[in-house]
mmCIF file of C-alpha atoms and ligand atoms in Angstrom:
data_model
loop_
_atom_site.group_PDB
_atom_site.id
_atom_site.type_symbol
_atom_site.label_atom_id
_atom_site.label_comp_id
_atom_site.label_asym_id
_atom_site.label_seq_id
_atom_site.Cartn_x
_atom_site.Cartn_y
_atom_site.Cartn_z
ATOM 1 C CA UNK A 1 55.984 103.528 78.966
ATOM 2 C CA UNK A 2 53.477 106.119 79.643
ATOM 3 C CA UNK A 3 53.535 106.363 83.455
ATOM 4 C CA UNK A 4 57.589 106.274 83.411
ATOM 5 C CA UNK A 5 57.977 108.851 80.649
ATOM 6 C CA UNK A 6 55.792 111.289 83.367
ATOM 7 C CA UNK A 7 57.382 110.276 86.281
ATOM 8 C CA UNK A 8 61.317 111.090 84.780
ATOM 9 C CA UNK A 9 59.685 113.973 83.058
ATOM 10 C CA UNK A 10 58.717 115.729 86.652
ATOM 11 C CA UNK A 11 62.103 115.485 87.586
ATOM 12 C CA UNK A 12 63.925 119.194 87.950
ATOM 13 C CA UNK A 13 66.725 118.706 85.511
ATOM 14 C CA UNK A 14 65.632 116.891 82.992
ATOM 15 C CA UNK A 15 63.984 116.922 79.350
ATOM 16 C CA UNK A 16 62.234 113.385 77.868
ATOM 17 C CA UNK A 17 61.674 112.566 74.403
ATOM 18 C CA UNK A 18 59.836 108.801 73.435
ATOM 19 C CA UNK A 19 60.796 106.871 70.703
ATOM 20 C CA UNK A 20 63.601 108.812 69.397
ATOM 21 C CA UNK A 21 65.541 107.430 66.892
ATOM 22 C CA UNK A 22 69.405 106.839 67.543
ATOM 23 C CA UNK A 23 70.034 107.222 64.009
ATOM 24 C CA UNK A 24 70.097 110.543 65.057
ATOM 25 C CA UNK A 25 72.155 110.654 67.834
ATOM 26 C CA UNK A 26 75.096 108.183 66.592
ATOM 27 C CA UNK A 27 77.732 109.425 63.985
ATOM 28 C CA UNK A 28 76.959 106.182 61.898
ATOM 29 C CA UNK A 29 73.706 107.601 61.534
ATOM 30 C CA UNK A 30 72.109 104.391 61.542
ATOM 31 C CA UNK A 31 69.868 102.856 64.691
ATOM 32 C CA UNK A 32 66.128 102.420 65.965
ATOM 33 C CA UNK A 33 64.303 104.230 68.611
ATOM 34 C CA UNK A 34 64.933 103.887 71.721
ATOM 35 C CA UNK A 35 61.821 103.572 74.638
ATOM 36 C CA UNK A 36 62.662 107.069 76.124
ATOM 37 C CA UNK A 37 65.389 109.429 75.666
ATOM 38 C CA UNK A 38 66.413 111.417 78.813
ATOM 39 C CA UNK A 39 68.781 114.702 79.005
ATOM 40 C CA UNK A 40 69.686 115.190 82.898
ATOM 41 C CA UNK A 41 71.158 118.315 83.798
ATOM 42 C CA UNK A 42 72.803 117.335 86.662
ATOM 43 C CA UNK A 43 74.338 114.533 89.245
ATOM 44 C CA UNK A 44 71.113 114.884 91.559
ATOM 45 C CA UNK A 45 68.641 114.795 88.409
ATOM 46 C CA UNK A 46 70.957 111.714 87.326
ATOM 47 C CA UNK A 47 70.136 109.717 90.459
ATOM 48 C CA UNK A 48 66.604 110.159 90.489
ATOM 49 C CA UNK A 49 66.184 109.266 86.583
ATOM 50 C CA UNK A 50 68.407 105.883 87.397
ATOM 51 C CA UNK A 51 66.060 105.654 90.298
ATOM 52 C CA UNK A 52 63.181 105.742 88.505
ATOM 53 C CA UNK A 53 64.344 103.053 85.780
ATOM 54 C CA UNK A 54 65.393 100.733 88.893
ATOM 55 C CA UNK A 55 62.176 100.552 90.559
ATOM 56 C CA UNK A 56 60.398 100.538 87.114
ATOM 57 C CA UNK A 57 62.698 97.493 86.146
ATOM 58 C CA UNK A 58 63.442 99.290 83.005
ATOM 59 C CA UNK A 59 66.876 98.974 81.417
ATOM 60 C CA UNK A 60 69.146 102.719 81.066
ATOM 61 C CA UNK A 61 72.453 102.996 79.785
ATOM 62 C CA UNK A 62 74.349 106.080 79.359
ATOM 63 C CA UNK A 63 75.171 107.359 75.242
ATOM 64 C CA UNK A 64 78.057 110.025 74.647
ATOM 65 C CA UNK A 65 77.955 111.274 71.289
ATOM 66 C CA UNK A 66 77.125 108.195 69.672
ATOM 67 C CA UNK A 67 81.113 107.927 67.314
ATOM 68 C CA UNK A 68 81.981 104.185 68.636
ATOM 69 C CA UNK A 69 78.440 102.064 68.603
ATOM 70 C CA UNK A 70 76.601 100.253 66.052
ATOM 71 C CA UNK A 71 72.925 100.840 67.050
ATOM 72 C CA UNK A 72 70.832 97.935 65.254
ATOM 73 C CA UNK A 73 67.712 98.922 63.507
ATOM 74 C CA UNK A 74 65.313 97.867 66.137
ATOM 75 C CA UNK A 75 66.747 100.364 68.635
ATOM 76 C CA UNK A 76 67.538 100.054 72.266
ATOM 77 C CA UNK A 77 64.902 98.808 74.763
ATOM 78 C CA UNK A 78 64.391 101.468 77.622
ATOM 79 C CA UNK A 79 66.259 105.059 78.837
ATOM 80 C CA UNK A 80 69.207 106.322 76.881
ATOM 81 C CA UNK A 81 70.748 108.997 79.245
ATOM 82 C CA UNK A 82 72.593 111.572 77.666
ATOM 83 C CA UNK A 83 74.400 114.074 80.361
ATOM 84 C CA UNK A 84 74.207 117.748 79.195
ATOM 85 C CA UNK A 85 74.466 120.667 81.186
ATOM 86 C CA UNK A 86 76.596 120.570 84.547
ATOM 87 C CA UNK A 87 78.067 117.142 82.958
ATOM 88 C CA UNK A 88 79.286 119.296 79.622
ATOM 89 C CA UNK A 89 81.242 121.743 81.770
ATOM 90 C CA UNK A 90 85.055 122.059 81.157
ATOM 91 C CA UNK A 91 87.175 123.855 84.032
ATOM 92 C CA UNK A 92 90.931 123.737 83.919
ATOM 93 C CA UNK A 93 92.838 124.808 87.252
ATOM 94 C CA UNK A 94 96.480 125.038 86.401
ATOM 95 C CA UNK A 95 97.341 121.702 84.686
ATOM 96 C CA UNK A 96 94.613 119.445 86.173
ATOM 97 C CA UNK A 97 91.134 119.893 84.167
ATOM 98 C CA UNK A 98 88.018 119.007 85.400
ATOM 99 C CA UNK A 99 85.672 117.368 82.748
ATOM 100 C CA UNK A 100 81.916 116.413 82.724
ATOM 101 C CA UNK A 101 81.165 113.090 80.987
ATOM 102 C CA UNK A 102 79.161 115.266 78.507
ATOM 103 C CA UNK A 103 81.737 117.099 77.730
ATOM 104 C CA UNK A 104 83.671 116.546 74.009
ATOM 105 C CA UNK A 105 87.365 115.593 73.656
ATOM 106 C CA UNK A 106 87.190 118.846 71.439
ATOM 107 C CA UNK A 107 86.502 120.858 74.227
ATOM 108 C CA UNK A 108 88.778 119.373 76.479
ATOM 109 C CA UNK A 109 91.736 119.979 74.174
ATOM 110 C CA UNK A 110 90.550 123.161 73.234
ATOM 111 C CA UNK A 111 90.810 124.023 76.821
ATOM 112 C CA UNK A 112 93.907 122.580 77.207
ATOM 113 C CA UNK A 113 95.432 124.533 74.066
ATOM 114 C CA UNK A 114 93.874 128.093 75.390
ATOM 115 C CA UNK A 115 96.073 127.465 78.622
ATOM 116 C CA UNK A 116 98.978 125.804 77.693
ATOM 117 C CA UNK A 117 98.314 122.354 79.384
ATOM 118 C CA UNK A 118 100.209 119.454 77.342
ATOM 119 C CA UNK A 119 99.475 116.319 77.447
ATOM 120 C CA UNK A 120 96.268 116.102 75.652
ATOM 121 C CA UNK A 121 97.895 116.848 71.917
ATOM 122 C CA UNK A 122 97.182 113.145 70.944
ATOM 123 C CA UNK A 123 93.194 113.845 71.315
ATOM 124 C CA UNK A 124 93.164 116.082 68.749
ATOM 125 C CA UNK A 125 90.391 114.863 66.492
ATOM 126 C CA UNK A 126 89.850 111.943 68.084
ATOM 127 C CA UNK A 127 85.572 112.015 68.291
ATOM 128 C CA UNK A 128 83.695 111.581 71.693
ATOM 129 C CA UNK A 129 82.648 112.941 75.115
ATOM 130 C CA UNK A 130 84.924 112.773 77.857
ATOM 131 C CA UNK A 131 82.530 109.480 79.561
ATOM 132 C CA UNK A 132 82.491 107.235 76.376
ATOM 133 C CA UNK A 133 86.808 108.034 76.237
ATOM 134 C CA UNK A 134 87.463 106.817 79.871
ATOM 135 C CA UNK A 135 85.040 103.925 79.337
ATOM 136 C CA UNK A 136 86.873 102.597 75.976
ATOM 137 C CA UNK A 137 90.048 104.017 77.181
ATOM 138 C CA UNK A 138 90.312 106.049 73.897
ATOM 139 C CA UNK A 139 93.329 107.511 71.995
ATOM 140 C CA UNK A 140 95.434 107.060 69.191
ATOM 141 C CA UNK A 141 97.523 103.407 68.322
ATOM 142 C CA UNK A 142 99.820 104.294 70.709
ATOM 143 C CA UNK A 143 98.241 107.039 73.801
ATOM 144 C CA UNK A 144 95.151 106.453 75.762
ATOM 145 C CA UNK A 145 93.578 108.624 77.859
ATOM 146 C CA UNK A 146 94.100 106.294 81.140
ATOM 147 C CA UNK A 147 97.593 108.101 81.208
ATOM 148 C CA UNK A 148 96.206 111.297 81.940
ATOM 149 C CA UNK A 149 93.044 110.538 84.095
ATOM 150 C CA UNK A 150 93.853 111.583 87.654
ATOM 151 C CA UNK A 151 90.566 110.968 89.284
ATOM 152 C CA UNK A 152 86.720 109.840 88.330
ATOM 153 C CA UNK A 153 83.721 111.359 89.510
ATOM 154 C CA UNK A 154 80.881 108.239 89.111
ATOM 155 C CA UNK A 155 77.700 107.714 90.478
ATOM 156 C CA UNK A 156 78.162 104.003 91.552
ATOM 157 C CA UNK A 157 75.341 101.007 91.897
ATOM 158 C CA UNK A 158 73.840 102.580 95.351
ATOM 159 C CA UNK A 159 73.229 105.857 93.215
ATOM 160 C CA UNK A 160 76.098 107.508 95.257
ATOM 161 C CA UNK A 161 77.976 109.996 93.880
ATOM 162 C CA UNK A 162 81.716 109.967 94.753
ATOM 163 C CA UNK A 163 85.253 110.558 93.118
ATOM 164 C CA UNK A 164 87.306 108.425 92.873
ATOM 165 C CA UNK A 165 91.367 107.745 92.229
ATOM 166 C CA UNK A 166 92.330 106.735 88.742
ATOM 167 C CA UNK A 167 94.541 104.090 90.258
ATOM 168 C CA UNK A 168 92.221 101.542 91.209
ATOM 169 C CA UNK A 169 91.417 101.157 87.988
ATOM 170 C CA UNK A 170 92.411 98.735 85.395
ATOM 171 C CA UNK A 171 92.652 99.999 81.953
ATOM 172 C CA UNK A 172 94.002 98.268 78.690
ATOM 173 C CA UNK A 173 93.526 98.726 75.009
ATOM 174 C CA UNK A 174 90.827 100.777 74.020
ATOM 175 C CA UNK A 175 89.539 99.003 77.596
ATOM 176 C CA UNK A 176 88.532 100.347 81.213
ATOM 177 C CA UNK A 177 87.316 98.179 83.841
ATOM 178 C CA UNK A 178 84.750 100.095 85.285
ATOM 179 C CA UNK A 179 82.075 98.271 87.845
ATOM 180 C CA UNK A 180 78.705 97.279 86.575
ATOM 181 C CA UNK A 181 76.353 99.826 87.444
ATOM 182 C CA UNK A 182 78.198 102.560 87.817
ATOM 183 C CA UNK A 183 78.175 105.885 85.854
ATOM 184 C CA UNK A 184 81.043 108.310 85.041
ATOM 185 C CA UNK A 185 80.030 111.661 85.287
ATOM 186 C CA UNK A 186 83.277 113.405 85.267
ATOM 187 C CA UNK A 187 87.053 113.000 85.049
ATOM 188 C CA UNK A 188 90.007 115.362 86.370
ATOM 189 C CA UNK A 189 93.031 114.854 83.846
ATOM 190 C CA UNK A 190 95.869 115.548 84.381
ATOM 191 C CA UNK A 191 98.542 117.323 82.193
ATOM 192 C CA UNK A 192 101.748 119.602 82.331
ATOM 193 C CA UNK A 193 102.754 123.010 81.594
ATOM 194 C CA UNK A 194 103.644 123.816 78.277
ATOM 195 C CA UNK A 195 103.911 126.514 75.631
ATOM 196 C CA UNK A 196 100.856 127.229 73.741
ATOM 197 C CA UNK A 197 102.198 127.858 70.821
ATOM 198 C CA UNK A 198 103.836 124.189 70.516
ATOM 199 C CA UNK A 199 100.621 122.819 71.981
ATOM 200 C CA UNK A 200 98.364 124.679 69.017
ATOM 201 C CA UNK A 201 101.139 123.205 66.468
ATOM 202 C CA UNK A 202 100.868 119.583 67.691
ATOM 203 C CA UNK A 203 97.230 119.830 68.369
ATOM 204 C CA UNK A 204 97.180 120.993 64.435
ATOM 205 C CA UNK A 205 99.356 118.550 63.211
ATOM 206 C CA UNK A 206 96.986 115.580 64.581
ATOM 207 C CA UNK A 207 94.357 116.639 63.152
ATOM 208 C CA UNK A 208 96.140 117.191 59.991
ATOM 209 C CA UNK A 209 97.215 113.683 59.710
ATOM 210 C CA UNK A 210 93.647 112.485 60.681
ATOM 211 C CA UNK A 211 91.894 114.493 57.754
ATOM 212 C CA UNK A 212 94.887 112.612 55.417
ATOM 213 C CA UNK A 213 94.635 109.233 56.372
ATOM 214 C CA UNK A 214 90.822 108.809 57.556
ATOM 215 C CA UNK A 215 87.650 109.579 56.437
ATOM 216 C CA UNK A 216 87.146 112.551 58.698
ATOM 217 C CA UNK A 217 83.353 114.159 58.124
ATOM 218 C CA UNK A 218 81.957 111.278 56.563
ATOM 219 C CA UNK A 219 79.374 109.075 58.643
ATOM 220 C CA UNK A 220 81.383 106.853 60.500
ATOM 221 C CA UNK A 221 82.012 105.090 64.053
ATOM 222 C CA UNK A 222 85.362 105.274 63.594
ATOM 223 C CA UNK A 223 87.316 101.808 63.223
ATOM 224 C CA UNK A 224 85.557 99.133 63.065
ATOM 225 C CA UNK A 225 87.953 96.732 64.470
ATOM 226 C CA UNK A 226 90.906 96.382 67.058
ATOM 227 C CA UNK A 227 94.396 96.132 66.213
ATOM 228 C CA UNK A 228 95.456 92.451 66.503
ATOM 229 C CA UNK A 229 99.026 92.642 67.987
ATOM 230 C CA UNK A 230 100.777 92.022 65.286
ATOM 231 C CA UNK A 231 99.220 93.386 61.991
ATOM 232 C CA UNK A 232 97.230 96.894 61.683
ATOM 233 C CA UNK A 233 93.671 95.516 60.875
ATOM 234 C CA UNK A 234 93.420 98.377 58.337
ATOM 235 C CA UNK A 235 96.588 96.966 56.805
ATOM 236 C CA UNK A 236 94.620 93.377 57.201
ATOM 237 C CA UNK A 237 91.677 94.233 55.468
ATOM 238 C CA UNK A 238 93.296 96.801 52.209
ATOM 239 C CA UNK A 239 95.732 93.647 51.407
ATOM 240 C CA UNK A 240 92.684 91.351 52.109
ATOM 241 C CA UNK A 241 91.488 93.948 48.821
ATOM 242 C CA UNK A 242 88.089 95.003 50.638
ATOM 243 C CA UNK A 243 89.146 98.551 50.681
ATOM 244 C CA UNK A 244 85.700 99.906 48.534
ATOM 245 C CA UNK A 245 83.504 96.963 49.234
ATOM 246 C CA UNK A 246 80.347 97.659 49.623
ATOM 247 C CA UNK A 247 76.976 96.059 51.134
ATOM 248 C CA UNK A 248 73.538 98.641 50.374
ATOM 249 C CA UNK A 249 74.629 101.755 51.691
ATOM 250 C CA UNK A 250 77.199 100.661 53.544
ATOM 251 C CA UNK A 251 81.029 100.588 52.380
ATOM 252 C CA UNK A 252 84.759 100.236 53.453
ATOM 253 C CA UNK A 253 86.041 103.154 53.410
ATOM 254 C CA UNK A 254 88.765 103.673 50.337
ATOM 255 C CA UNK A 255 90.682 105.881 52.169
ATOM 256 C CA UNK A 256 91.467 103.665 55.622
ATOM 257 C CA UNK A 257 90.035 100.144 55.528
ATOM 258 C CA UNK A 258 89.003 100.011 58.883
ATOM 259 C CA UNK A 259 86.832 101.935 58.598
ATOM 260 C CA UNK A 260 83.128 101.995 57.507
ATOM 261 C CA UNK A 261 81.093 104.789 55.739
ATOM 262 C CA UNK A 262 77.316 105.282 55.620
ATOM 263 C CA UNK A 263 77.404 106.593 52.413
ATOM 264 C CA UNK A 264 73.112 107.122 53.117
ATOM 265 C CA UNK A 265 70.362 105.494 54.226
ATOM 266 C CA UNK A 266 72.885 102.408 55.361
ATOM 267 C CA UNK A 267 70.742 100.174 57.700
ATOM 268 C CA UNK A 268 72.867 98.427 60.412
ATOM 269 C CA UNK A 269 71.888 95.343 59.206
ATOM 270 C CA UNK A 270 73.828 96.198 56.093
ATOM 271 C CA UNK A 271 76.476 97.154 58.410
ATOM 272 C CA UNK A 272 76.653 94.238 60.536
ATOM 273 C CA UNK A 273 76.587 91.952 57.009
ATOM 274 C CA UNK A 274 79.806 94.184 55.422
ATOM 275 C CA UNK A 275 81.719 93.450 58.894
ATOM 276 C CA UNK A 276 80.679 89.841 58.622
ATOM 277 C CA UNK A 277 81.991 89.764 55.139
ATOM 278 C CA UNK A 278 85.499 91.633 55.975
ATOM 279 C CA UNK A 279 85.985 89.534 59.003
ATOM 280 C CA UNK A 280 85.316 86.156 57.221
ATOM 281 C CA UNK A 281 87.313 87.435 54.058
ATOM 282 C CA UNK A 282 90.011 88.250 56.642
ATOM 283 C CA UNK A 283 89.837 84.993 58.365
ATOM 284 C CA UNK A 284 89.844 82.795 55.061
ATOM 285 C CA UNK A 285 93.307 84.805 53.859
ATOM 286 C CA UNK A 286 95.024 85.431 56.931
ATOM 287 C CA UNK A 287 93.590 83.042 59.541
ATOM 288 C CA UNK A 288 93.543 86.334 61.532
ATOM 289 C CA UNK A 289 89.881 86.652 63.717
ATOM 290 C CA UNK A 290 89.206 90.354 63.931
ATOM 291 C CA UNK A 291 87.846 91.756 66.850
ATOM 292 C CA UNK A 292 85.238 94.490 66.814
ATOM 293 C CA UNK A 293 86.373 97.957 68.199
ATOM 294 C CA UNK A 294 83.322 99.647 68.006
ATOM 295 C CA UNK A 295 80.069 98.741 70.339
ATOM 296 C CA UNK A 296 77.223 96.780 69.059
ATOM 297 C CA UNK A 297 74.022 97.456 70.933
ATOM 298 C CA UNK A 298 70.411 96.974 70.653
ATOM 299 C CA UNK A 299 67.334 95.285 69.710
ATOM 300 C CA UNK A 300 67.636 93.037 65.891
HETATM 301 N N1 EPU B 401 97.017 100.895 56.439
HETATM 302 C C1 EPU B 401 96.876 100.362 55.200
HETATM 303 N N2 EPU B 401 95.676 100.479 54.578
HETATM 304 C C2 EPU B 401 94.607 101.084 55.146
HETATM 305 C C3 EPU B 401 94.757 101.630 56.443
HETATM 306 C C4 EPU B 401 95.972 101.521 57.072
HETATM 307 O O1 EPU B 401 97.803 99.780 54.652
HETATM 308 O O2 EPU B 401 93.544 101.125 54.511
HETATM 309 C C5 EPU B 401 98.330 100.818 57.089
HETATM 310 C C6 EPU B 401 98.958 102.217 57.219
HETATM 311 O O3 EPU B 401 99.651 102.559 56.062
HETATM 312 C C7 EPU B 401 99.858 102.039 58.401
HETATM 313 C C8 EPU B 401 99.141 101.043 59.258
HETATM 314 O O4 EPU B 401 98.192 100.373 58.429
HETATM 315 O O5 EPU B 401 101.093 101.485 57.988
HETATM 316 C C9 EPU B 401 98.450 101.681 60.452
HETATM 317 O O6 EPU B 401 97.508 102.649 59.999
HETATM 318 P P1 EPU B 401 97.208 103.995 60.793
HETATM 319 O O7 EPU B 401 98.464 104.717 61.061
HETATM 320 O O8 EPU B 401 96.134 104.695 60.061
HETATM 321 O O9 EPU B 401 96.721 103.555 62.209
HETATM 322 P P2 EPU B 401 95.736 102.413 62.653
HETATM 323 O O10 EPU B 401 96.515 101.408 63.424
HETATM 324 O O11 EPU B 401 94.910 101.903 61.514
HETATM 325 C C10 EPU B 401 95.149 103.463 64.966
HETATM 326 C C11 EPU B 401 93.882 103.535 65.788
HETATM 327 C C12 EPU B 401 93.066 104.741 65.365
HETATM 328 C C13 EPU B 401 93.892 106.008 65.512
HETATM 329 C C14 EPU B 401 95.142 105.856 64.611
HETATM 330 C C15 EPU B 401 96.080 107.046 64.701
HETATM 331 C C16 EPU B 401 93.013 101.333 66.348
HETATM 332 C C17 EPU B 401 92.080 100.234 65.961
HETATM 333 N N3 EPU B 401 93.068 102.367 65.533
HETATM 334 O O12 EPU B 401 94.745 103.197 63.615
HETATM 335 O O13 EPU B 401 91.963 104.826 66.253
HETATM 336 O O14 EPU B 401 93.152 107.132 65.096
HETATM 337 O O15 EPU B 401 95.870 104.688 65.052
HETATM 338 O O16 EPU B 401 96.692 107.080 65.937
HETATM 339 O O17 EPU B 401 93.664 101.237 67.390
HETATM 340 C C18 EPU B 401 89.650 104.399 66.649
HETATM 341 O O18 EPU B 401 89.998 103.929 67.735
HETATM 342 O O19 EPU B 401 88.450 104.484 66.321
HETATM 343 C C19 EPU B 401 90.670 104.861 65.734
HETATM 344 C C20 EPU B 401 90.370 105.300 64.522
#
């Protein structure tokens, strides 16, 4: 790892740290060290660190800020990109705002409330950068953000980077069909014009109802499972009477059910076993198979 750690480090753009530990970088706060951790500035400094990781045959992938994956406890084999700088900037030109991948959903409505963009009310409180959202296709129940992403700026497989129109994209459920190999580095969403005032009440009102009915500020990935179409799986699992269950350090949150809380020093072993437990306990009462939500990634 030596010789690959020097070469990325020599890039302009760029700042390496070895064997850092994801538990510190994922809202879970569980998660190994990964073989390198690499901050790139920018989309040229980008291209040369996926460069580097091609040729060295060593396996990258791209974190956000870390609120939908389940790092295991042996960590992640190779680079974990994180996009700061140019990638965190937030511009907004009339409606349309132009997002780095870096950048949080915080900002972005922020922005949006300062200059009376609507649109992006729904994203209030919901955790992430703007990259990991258009990926999962993040939102509430019942609004993605696919509705308001106008175009994508990605660096795709040849290390190219290009934007590209929302449309030829196929997103679903918490879902984006984006090509292997490529990276999003950006998005330009797309709202309307609208008062601030009413956008600063809405945006408040989310986040209201968020801090009542989930465990906002305690260490989780947010929920653990999809909704199956019929039944809320938070609904699923309180009637299933898991709500409180708990597995080490690990526990089901007693305020929404899908969700799990690292109440400290959780392992995601622990994790994994509570989610094993829920869906089986789930499965047994409602013949219901629940589908995880949230990423699992890394080495056992
Ligand atoms: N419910 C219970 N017990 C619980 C939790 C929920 O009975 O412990 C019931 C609620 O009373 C309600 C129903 O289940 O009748 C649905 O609950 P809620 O309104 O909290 O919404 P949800 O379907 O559980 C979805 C998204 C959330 C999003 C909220 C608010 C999914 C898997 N979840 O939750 O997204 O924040 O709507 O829009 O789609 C996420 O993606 O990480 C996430 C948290």
């Amino acid at each position: 790892m030596a010789d690959i750690g020097e070469i990325i480090e020599r890039i302009p753009g760029v700042a390496v740290r070895k064997d850092e530990l994801l538990s510190l970088h994922t809202t879970l706060g569980v998660g190994g060290p990964c073989d390198l951790m690499v901050w790139v500035s920018d989309a040229p400094a980008l291209a040369e660190v996926i460069g580097a990781a091609t040729t060295e045959d060593l396996p990258f992938m791209v974190l956000g800020s870390g609120s939908n994956v389940l790092v295991r406890d042996g960590g992640i084999e190779g680079i974990v990109i994180r996009l700061t700088g140019d990638f965190a900037r937030i511009e907004v030109d009339s409606c349309r705002i132009r997002a780095g991948a870096g950048a949080d959903l915080a900002g972005v409505v922020s922005a949006a409330t300062a200059a009376g963009v609507g649109g992006f009310e729904f994203l209030g409180g919901v955790p992430g950068t703007v990259g990991g959202a258009v990926a999962g296709n993040a939102g509430t129940a019942d609004e993605w953000i696919s509705r308001r992403i106008a175009e994508l700026d990605v660096l795709d497989d040849g290390r190219r980077a290009r934007t590209v129109a929302a449309a030829g994209f196929e997103f679903g459920y918490r879902r984006a069909a984006i090509p292997a190999g490529w990276v999003i580095t950006g998005a330009v969403l797309a709202g309307y014009a609208a008062d601030v005032e009413s956008v600063r009440r809405t945006v408040e009102d989310r986040l209201e109802a968020r801090r009542r009915s989930q465990p906002v500020g305690e260490r989780t990935a947010g929920c653990v499972f999809k909704n199956p179409a019929d039944v809320p799986a938070g609904k699923l699992i309180d009637e299933a009477g898991l709500k409180g269950l708990e597995v080490g350090g690990a526990r089901v949150s007693t305020l929404h059910s899908n969700f799990i809380v690292n109440t400290g020093g959780a392992t995601a072993r622990e994790i994994l076993e509570l989610i094993q437990i829920v869906r089986k306990r789930v499965e047994d009462s409602y013949g219901t198979n629940l589908e995880l939500e949230i990423k699992v990634i890394g080495r056992n």
